[in-house]
CSV table of C-alpha atoms and ligand atoms in Angstrom, one decimal:
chain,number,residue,atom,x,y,z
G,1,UNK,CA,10.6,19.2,-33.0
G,2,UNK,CA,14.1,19.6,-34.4
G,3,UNK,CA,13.3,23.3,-35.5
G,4,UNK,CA,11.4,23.8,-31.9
G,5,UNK,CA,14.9,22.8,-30.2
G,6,UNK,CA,17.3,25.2,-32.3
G,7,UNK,CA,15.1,27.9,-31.3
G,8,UNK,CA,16.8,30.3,-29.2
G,9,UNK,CA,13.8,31.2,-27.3
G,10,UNK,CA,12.7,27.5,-26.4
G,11,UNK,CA,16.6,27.3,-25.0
G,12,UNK,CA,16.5,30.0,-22.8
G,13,UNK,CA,12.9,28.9,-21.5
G,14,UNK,CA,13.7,24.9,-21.6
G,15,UNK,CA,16.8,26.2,-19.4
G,16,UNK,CA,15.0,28.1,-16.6
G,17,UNK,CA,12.4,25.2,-16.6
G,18,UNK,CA,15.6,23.2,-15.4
G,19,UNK,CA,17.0,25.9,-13.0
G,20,UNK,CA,13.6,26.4,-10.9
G,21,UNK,CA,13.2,22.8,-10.6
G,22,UNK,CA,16.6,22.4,-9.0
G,23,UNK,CA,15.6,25.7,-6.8
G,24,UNK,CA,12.4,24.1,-5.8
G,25,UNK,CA,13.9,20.8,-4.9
G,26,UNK,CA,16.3,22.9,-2.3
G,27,UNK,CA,13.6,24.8,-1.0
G,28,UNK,CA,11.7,21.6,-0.2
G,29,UNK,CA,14.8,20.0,1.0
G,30,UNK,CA,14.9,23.0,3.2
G,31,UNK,CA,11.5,22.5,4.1
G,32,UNK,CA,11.7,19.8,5.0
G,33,UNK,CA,14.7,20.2,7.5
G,34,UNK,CA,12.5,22.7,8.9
G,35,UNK,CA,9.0,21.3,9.1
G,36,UNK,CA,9.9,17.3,9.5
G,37,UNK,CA,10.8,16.2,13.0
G,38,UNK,CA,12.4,12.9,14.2
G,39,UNK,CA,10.0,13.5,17.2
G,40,UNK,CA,7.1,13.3,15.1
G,41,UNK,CA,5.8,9.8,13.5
G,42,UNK,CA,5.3,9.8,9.6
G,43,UNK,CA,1.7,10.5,9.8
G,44,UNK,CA,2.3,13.4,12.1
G,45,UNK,CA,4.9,15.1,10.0
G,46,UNK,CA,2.9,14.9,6.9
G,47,UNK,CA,0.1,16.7,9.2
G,48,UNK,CA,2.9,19.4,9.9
G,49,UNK,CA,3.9,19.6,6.0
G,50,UNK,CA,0.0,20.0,5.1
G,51,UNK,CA,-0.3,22.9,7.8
G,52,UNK,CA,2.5,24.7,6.8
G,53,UNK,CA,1.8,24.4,2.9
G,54,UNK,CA,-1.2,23.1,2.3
G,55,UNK,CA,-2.6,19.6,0.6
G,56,UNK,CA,-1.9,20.8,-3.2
G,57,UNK,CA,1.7,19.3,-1.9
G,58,UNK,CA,2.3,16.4,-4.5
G,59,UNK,CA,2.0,13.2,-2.7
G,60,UNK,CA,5.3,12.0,-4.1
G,61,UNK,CA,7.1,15.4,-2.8
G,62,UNK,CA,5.6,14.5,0.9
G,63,UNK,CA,6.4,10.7,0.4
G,64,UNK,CA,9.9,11.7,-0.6
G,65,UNK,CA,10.2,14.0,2.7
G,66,UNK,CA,8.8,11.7,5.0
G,67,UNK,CA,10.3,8.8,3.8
G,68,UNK,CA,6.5,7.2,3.4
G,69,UNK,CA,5.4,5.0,1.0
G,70,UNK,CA,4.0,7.2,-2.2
G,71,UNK,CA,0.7,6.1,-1.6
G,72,UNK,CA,1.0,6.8,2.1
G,73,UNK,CA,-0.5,10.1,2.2
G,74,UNK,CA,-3.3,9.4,0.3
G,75,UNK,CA,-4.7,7.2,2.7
G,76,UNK,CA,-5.0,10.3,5.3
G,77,UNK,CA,-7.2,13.2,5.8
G,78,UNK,CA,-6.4,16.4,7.0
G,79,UNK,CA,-8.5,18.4,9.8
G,80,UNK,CA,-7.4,22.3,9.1
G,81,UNK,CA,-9.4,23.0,12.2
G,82,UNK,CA,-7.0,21.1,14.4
G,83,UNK,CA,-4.6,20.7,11.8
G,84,UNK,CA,-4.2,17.0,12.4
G,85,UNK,CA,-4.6,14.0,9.8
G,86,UNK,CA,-6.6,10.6,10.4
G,87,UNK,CA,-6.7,7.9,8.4
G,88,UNK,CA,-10.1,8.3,5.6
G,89,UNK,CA,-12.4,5.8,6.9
G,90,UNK,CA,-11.6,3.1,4.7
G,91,UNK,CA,-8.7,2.5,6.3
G,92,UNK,CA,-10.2,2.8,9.6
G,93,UNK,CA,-12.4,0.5,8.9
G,94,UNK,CA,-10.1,-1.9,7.0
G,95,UNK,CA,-8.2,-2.1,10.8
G,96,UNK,CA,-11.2,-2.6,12.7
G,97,UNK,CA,-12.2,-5.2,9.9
G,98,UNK,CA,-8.7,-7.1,11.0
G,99,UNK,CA,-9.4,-10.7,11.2
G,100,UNK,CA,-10.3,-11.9,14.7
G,101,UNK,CA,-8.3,-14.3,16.7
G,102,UNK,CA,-10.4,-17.2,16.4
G,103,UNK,CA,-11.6,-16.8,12.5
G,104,UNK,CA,-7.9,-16.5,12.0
G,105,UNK,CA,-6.8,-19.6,13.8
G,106,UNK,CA,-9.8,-21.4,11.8
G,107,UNK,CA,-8.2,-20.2,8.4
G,108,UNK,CA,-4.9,-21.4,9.2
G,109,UNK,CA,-6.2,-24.8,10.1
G,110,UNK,CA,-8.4,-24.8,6.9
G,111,UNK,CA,-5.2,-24.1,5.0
G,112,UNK,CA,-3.0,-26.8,6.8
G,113,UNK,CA,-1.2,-24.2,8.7
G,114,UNK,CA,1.0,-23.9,5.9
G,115,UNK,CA,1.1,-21.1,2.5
G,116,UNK,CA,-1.3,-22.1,0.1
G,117,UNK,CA,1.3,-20.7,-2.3
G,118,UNK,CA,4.3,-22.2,-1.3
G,119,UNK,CA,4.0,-24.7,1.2
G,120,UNK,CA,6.0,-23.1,4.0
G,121,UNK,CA,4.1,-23.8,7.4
G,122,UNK,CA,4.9,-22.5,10.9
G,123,UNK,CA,7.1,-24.4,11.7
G,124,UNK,CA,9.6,-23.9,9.3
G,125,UNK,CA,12.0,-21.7,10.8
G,126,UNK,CA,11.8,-18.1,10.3
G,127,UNK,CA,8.5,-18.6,8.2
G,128,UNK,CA,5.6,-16.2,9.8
G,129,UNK,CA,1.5,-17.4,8.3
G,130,UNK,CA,-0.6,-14.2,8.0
G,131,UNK,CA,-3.8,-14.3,7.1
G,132,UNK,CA,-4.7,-12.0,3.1
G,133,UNK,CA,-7.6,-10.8,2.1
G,134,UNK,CA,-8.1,-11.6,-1.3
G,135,UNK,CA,-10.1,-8.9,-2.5
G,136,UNK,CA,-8.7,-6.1,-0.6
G,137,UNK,CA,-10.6,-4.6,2.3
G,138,UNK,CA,-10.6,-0.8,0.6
G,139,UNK,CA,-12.2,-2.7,-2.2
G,140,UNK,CA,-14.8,-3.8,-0.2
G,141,UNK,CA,-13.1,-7.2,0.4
G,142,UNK,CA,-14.8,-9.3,3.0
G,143,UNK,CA,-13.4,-10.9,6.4
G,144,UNK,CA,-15.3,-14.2,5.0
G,145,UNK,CA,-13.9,-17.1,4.9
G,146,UNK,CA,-13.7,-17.6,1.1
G,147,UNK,CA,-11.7,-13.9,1.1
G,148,UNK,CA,-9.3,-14.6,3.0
G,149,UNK,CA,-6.0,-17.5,2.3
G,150,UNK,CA,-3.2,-18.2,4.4
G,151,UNK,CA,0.1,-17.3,3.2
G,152,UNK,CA,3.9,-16.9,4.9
G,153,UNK,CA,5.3,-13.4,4.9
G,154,UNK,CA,7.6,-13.6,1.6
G,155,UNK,CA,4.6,-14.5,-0.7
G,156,UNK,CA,2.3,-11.8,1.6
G,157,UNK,CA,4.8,-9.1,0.8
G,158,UNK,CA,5.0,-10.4,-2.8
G,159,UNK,CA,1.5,-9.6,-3.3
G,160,UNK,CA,1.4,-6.2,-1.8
G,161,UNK,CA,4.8,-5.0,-2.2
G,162,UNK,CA,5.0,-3.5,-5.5
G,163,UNK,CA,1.9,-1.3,-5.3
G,164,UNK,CA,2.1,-0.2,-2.0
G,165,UNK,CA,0.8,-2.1,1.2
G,166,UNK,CA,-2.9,-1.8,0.6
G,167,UNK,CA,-2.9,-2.8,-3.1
G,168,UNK,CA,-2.3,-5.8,-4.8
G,169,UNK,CA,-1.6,-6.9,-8.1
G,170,UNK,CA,-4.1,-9.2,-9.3
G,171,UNK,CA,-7.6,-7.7,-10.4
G,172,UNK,CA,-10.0,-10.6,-10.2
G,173,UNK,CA,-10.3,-13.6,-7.1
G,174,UNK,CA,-9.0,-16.3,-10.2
G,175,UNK,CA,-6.6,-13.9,-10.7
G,176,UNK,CA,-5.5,-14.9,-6.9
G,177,UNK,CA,-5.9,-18.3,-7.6
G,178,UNK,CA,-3.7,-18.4,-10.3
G,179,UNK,CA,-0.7,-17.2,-8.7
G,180,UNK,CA,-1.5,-19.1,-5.9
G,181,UNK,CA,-1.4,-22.2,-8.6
G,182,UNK,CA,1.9,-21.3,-9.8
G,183,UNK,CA,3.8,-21.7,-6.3
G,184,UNK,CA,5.1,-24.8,-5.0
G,185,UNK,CA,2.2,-26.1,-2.9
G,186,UNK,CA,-1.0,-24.1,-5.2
G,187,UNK,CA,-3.5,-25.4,-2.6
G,188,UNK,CA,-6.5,-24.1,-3.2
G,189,UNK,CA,-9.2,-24.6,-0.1
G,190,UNK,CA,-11.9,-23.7,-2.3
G,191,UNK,CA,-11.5,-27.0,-4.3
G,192,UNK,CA,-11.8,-29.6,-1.1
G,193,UNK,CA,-15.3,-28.9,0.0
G,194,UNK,CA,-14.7,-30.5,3.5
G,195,UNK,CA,-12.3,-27.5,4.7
G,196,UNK,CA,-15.1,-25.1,4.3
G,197,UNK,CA,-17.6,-26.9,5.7
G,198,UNK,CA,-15.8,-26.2,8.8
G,199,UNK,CA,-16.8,-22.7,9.0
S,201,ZN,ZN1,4.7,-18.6,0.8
């Protein structure tokens, strides 16, 4: 390598490398001042930026335009014909797979309307129960009972947030559980028979 470097030739290229990649990061700034509107919402304007240049755009460029998560834009499809994006139908179906009302006030009773993490039930001031699903719905995660715990927004976001808000960052249901186990409370519903016979 040493050699490679004190060649004159790799300096002058090595040095243009660096001087178009500050020219393209202006001319997507610049882009971006032209194509991205405050009028439009996030999934809107990365519909505009795949019109204007096409969906070879790298997902982190778009992400960094829009202000989107990275993994935003991969969840979306673009229509050239009426140069609009939808979500892919995973995602469609992972909303229309949302837990319903009912199921969802059985899980929270089931879990003692408290985090099976960390204890922290409704009722503790600021604390807001949502309902996870274990395996992930774009993993073909179930809205079953046994998929799904009860946990307060902290530990929710603690699962997701790091990979993004579909992902999480366990890879096996014990893998869950564990976690789960290492919090304050570490109920598990799965253990006390009783709670699922309820469903
Ligand atoms: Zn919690």
């Amino acid at each position: 390598m040493e050699e490679i470097r004190e060649n004159d030739e790799y300096q002058e290229l090595s040095e243009k490398i660096t001087a178009l990649q500050a020219e393209l990061d202006e001319l997507w700034d610049h882009a971006a001042e032209v194509i991205v509107s405050d009028d439009l919402n996030k999934k809107e304007n990365i519909g505009a930026l795949w019109a204007a240049f096409g969906e070879d755009v790298p997902n982190s460029r778009v992400a960094e335009v829009v202000d989107c998560h990275e993994q935003y834009p991969g969840r979306l499809v673009f229509n050239p014909e009426t140069e609009t994006v939808d979500y892919k139908d995973h995602v469609k179906q992972r909303k229309e797979n949302q837990v319903r009302t009912d199921h969802r006030q059985k899980i929270l009773e089931r879990d003692g309307n408290a985090c099976v993490r960390c204890g922290v039930s409704a009722g503790d001031g600021e604390a807001e129960l949502t309902i996870h699903h274990i395996v992930p719905v774009s993993d073909d995660g179930s809205a079953e009972p046994e998929n799904l715990a009860t946990l307060c927004s902290d530990c929710h976001s603690s699962v997701h947030d790091e990979y993004g808000s579909g992902e999480v960052f366990y890879s096996t249901n014990t893998g869950f559980w564990q976690w789960v186990r290492e919090g304050d409370r570490g109920f598990d519903p799965h253990h006390t028979q009783q709670n699922l016979d309820t469903f």
